[in-house]
PDB file of N, CA and C in Angstrom:
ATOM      1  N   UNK E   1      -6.123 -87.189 -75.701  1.00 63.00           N
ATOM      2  CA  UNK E   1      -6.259 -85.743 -75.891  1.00 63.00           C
ATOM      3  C   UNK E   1      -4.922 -85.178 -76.369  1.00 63.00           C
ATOM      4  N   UNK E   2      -5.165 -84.168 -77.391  1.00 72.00           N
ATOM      5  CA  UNK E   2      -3.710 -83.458 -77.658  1.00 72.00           C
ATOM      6  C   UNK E   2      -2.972 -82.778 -76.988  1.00 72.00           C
ATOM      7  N   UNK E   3      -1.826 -82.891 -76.542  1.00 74.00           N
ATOM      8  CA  UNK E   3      -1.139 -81.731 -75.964  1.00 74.00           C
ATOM      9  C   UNK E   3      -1.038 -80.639 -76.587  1.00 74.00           C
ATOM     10  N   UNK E   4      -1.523 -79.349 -76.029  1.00 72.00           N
ATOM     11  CA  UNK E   4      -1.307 -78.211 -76.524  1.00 72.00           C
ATOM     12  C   UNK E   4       0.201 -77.657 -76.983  1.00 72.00           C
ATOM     13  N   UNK E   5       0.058 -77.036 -78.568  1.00 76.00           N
ATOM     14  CA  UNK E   5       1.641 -76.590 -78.856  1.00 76.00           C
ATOM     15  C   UNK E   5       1.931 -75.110 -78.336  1.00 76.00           C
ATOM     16  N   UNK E   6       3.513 -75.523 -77.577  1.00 77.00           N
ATOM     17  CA  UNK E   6       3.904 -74.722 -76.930  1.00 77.00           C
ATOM     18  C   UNK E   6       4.174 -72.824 -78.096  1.00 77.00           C
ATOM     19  N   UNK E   7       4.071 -73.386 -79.365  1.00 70.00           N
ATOM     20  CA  UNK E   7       4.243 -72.282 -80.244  1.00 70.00           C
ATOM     21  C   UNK E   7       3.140 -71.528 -80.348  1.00 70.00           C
ATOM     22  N   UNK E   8       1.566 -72.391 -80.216  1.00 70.00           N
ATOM     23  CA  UNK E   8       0.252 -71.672 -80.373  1.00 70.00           C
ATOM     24  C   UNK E   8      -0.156 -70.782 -79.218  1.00 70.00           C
ATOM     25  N   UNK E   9       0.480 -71.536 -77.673  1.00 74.00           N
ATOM     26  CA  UNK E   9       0.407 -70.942 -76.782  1.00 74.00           C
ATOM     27  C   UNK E   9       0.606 -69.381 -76.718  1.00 74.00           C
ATOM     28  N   UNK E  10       2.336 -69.529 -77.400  1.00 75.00           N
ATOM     29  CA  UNK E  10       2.679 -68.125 -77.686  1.00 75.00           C
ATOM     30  C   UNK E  10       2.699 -67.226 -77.940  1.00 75.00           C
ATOM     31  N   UNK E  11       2.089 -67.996 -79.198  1.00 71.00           N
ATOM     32  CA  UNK E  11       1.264 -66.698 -79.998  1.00 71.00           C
ATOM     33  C   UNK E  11      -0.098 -65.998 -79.665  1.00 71.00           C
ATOM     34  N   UNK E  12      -1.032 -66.895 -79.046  1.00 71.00           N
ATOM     35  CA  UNK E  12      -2.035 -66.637 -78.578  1.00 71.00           C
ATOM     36  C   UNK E  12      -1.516 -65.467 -76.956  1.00 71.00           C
ATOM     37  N   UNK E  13      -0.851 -65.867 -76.942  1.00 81.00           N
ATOM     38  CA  UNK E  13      -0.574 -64.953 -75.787  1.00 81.00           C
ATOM     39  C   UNK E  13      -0.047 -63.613 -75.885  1.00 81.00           C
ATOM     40  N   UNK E  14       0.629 -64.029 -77.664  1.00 78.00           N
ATOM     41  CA  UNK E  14       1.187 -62.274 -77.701  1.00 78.00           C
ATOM     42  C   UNK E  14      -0.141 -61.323 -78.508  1.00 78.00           C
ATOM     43  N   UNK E  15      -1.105 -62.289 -78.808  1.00 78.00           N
ATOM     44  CA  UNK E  15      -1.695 -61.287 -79.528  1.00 78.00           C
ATOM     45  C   UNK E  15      -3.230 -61.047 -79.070  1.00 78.00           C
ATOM     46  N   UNK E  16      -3.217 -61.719 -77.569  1.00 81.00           N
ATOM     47  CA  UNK E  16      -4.355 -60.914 -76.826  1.00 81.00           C
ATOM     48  C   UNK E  16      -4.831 -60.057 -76.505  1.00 81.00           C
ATOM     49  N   UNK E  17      -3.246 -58.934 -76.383  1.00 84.00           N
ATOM     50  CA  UNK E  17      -3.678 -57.501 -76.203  1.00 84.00           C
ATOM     51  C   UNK E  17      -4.219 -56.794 -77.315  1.00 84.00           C
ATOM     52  N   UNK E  18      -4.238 -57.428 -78.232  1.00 85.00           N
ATOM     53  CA  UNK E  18      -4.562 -56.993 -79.877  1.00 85.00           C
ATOM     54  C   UNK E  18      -6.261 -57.408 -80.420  1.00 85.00           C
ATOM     55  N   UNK E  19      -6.419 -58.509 -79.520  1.00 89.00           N
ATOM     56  CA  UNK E  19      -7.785 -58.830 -80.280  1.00 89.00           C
ATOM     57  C   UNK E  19      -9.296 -57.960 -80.115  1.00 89.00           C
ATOM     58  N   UNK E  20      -9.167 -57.353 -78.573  1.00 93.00           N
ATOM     59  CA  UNK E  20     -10.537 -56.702 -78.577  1.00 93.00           C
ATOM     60  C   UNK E  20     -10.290 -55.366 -79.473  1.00 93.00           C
ATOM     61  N   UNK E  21      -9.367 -54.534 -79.616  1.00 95.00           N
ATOM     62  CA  UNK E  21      -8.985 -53.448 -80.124  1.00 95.00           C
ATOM     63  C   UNK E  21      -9.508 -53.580 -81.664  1.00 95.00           C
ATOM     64  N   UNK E  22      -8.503 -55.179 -82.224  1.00 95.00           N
ATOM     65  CA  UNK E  22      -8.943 -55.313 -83.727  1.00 95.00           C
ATOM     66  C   UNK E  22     -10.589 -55.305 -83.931  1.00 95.00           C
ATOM     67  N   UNK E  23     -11.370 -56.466 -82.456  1.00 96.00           N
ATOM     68  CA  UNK E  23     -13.022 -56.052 -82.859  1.00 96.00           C
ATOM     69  C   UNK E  23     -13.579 -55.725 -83.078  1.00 96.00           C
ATOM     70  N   UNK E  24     -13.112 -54.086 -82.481  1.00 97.00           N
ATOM     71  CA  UNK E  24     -13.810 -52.895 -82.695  1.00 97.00           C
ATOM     72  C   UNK E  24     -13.898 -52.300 -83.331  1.00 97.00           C
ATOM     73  N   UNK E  25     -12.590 -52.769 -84.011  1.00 97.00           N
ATOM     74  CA  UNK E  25     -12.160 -51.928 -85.394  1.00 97.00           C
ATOM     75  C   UNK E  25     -12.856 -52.737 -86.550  1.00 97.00           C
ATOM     76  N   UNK E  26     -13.087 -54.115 -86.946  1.00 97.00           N
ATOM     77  CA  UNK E  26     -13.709 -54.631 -87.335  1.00 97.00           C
ATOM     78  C   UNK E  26     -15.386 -54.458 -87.613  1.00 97.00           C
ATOM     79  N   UNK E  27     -15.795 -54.587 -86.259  1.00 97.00           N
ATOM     80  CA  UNK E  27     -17.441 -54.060 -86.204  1.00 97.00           C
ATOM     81  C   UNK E  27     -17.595 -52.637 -86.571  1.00 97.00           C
ATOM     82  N   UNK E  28     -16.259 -51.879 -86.466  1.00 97.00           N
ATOM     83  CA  UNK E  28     -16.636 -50.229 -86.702  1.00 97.00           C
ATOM     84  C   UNK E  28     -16.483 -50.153 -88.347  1.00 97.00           C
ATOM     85  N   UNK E  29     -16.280 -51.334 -88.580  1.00 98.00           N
ATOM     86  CA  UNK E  29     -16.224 -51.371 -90.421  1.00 98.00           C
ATOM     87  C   UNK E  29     -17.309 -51.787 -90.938  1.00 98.00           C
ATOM     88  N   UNK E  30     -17.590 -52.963 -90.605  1.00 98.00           N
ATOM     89  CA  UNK E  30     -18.567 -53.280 -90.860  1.00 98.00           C
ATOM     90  C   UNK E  30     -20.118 -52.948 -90.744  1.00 98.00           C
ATOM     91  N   UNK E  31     -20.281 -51.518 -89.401  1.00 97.00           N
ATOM     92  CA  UNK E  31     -21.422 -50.604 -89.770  1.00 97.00           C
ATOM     93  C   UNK E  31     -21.456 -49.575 -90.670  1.00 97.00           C
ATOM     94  N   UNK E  32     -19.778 -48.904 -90.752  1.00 97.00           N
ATOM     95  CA  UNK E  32     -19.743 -48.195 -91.901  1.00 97.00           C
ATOM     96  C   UNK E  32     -20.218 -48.990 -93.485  1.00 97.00           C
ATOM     97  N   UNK E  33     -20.151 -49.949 -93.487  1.00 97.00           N
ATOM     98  CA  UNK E  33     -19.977 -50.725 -94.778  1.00 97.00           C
ATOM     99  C   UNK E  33     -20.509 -52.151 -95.164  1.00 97.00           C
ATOM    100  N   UNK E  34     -22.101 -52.349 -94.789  1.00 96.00           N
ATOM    101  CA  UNK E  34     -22.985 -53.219 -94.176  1.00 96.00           C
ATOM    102  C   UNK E  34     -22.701 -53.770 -95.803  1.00 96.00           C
ATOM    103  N   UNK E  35     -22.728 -54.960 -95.713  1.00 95.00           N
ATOM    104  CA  UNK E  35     -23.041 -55.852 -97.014  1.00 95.00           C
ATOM    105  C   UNK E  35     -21.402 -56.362 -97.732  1.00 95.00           C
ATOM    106  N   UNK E  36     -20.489 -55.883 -96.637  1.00 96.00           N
ATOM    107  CA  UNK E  36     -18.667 -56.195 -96.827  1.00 96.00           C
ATOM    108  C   UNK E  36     -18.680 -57.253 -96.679  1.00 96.00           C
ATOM    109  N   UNK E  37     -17.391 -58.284 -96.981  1.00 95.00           N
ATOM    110  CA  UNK E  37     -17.136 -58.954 -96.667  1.00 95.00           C
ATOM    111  C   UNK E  37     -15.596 -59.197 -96.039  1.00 95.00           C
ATOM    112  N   UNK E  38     -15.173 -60.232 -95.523  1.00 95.00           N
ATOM    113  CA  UNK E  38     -14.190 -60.599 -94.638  1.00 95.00           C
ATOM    114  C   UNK E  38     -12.754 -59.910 -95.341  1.00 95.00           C
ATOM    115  N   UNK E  39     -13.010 -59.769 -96.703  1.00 94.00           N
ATOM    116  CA  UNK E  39     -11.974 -59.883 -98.007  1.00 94.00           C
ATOM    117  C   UNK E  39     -11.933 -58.584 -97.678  1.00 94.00           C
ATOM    118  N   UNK E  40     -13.168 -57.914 -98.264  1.00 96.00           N
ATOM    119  CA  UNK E  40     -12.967 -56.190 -98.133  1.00 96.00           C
ATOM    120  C   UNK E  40     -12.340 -55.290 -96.777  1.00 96.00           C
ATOM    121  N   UNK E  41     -12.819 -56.320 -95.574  1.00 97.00           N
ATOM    122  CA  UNK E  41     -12.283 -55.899 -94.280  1.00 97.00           C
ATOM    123  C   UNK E  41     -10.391 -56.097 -93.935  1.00 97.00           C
ATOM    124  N   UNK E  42     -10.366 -57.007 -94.867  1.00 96.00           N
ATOM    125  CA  UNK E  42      -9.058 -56.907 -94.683  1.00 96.00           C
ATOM    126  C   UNK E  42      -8.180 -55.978 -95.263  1.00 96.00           C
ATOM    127  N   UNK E  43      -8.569 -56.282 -96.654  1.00 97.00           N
ATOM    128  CA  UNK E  43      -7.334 -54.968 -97.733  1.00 97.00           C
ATOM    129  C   UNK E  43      -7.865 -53.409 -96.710  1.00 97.00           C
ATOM    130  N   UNK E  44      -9.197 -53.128 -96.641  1.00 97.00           N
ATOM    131  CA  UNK E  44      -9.483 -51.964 -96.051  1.00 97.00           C
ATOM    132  C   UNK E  44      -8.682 -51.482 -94.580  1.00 97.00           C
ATOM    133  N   UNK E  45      -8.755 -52.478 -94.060  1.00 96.00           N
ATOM    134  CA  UNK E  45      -7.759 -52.214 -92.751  1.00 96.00           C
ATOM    135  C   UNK E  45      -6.529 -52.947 -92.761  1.00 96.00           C
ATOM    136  N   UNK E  46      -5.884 -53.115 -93.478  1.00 96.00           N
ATOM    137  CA  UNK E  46      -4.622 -53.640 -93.319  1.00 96.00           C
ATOM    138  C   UNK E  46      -4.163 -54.817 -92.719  1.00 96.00           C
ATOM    139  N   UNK E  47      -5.009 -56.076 -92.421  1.00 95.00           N
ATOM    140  CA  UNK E  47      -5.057 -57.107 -91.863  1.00 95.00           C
ATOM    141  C   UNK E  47      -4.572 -58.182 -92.440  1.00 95.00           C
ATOM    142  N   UNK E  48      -4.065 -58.786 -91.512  1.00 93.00           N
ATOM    143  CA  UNK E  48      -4.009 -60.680 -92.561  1.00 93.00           C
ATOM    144  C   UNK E  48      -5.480 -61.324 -92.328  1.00 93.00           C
ATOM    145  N   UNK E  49      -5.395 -62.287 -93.449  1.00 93.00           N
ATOM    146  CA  UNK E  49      -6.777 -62.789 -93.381  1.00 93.00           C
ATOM    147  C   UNK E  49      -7.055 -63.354 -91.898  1.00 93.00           C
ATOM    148  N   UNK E  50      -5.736 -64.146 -91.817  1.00 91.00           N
ATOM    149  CA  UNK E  50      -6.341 -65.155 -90.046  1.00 91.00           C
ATOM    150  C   UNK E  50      -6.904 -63.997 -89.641  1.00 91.00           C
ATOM    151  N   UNK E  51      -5.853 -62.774 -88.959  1.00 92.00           N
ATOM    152  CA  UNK E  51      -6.233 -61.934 -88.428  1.00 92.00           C
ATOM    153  C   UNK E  51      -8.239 -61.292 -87.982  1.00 92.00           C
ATOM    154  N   UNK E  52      -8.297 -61.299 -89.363  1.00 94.00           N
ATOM    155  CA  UNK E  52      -9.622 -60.493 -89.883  1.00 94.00           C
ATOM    156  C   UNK E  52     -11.198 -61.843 -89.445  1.00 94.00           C
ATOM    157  N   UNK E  53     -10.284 -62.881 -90.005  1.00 95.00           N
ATOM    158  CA  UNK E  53     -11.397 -63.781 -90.027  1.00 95.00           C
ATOM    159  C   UNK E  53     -11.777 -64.176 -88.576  1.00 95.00           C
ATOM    160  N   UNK E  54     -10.295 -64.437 -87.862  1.00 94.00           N
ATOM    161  CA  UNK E  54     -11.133 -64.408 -86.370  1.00 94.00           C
ATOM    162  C   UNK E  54     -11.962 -63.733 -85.795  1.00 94.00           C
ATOM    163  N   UNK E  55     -11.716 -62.071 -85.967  1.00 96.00           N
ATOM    164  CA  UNK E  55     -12.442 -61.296 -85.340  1.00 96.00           C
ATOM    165  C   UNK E  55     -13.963 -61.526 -85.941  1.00 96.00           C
ATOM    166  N   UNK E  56     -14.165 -61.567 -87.266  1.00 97.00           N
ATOM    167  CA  UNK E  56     -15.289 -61.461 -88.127  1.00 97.00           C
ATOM    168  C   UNK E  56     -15.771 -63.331 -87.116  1.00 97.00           C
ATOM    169  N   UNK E  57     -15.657 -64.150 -87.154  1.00 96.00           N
ATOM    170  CA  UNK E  57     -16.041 -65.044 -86.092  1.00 96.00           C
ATOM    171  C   UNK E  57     -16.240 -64.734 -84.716  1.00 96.00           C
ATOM    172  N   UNK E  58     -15.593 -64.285 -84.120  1.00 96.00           N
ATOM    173  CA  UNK E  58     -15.868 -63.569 -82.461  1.00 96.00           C
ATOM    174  C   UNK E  58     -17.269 -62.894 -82.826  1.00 96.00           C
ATOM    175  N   UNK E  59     -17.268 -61.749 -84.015  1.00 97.00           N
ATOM    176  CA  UNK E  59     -18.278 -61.404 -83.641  1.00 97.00           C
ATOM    177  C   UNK E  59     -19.847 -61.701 -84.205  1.00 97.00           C
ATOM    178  N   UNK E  60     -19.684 -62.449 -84.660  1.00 97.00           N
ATOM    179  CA  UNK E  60     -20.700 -63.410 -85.173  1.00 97.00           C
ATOM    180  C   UNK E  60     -21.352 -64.410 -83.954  1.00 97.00           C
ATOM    181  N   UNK E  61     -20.462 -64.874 -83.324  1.00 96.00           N
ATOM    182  CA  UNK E  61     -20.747 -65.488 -82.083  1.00 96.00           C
ATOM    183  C   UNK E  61     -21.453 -64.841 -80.830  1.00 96.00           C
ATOM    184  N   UNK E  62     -20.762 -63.778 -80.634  1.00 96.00           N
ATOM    185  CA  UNK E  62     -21.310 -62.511 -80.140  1.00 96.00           C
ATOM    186  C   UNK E  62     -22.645 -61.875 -80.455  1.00 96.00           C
ATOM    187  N   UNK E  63     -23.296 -62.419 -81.997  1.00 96.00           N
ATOM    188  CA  UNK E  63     -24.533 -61.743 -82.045  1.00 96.00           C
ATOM    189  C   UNK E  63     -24.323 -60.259 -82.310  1.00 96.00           C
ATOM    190  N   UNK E  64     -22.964 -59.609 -82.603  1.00 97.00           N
ATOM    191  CA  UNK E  64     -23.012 -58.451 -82.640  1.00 97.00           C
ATOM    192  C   UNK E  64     -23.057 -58.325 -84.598  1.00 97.00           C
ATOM    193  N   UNK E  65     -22.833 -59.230 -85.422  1.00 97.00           N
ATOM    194  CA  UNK E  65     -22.729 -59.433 -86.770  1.00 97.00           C
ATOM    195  C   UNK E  65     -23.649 -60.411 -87.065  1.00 97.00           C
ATOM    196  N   UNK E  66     -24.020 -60.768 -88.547  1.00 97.00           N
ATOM    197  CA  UNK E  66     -24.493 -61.768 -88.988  1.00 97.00           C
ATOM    198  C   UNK E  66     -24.709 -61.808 -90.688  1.00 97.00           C
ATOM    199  N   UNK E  67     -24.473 -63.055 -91.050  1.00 96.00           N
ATOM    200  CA  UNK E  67     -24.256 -62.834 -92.753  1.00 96.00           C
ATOM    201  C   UNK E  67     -25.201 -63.163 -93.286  1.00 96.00           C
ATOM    202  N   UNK E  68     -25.353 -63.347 -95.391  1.00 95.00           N
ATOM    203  CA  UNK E  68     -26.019 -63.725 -95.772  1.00 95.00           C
ATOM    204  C   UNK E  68     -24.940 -64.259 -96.474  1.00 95.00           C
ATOM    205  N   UNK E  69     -25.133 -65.508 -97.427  1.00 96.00           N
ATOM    206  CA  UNK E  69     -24.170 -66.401 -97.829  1.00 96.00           C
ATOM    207  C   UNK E  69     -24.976 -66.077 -99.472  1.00 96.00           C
ATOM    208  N   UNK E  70     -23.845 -65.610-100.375  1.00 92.00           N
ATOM    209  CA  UNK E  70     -24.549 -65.262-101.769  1.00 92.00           C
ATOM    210  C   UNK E  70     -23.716 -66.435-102.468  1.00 92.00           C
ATOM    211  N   UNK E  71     -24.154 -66.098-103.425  1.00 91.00           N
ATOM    212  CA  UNK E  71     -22.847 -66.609-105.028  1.00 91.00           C
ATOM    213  C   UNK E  71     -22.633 -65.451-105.746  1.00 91.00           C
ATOM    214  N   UNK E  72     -21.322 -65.677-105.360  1.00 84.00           N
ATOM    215  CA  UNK E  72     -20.398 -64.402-106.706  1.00 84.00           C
ATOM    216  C   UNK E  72     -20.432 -64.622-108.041  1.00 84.00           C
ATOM    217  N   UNK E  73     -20.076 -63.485-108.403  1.00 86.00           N
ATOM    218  CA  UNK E  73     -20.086 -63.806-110.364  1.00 86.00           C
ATOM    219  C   UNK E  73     -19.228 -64.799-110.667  1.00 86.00           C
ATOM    220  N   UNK E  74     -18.148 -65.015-109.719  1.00 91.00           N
ATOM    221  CA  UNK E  74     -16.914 -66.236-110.209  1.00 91.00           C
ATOM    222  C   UNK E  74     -17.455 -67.714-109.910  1.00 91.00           C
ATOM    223  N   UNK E  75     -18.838 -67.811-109.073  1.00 91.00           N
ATOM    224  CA  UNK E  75     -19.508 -68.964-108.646  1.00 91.00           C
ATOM    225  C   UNK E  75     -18.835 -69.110-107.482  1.00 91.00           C
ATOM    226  N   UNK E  76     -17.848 -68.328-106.819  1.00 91.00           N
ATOM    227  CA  UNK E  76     -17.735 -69.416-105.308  1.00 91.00           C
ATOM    228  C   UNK E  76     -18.948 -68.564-104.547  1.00 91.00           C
ATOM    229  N   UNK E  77     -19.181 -68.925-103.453  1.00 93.00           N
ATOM    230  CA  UNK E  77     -19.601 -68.655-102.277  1.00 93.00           C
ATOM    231  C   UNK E  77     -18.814 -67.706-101.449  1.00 93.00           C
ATOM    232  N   UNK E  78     -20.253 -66.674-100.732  1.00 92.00           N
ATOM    233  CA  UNK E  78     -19.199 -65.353-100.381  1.00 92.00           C
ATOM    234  C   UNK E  78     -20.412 -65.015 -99.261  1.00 92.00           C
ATOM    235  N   UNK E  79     -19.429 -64.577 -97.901  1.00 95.00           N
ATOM    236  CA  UNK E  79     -20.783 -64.454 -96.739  1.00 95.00           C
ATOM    237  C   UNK E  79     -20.348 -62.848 -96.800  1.00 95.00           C
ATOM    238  N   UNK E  80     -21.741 -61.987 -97.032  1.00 96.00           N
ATOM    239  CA  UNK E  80     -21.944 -60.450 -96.336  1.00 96.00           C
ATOM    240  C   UNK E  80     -22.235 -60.369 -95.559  1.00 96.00           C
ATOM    241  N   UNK E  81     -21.457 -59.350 -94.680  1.00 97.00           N
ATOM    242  CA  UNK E  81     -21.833 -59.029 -93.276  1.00 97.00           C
ATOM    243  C   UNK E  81     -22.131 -57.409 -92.619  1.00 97.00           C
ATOM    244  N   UNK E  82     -23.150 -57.804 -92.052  1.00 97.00           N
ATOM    245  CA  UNK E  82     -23.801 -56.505 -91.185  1.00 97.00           C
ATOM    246  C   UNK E  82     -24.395 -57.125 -90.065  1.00 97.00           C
ATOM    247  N   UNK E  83     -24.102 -55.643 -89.254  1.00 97.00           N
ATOM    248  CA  UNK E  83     -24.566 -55.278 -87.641  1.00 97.00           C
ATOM    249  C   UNK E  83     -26.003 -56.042 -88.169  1.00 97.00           C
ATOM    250  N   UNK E  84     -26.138 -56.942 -86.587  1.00 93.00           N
ATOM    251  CA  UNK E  84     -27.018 -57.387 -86.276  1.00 93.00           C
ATOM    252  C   UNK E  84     -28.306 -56.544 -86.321  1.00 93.00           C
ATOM    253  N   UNK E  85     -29.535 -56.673 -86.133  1.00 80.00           N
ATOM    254  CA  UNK E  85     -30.762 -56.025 -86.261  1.00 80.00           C
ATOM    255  C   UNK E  85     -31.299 -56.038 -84.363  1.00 80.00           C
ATOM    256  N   UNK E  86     -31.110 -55.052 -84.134  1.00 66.00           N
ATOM    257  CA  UNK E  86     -31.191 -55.204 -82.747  1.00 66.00           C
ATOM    258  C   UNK E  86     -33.502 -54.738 -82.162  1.00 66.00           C
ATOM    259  N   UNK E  87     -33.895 -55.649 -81.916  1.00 34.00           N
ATOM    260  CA  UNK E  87     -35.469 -55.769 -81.591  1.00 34.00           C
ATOM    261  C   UNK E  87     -35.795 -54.451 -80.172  1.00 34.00           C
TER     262      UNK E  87
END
């Protein structure tokens, strides 16, 4: 098993107080702006990608998001995301 790095530790530790705050801010984008993607969430709020992409994963996991995976005009692959559909 790997030993955990004492640098990831660190960081993970300084930026816990930061992650539910960014969520919210995240999901509060992504209802304003259903069909965004991870890209748009970032330049829009001022994020680094890690930043953005974790949260956009948390809340996917969460069931509070969910994508559709298109093809862009450039041919890569691009996931849109909107608030879940709640039954």
């Amino acid at each position: 098993m790997k030993k955990p790095d004492p640098c990831s530790q660190d960081a993970a530790k300084r930026v816990a107080p930061h992650v539910e705050p960014i969520k919210a801010q995240v999901l509060r984008y992504v209802k304003e702006h259903p069909g965004c993607t991870c890209e748009d969430a970032t330049h829009a709020l001022k994020l680094k990608h890690q930043t953005a992409s974790a949260r956009f994963h948390d809340l996917v996991e969460e069931n509070a998001i969910e994508y559709d995976v298109l093809k862009g005009a450039d041919g890569r692959l691009m996931r849109r995301y909107r608030v879940c559909a709640r039954s």
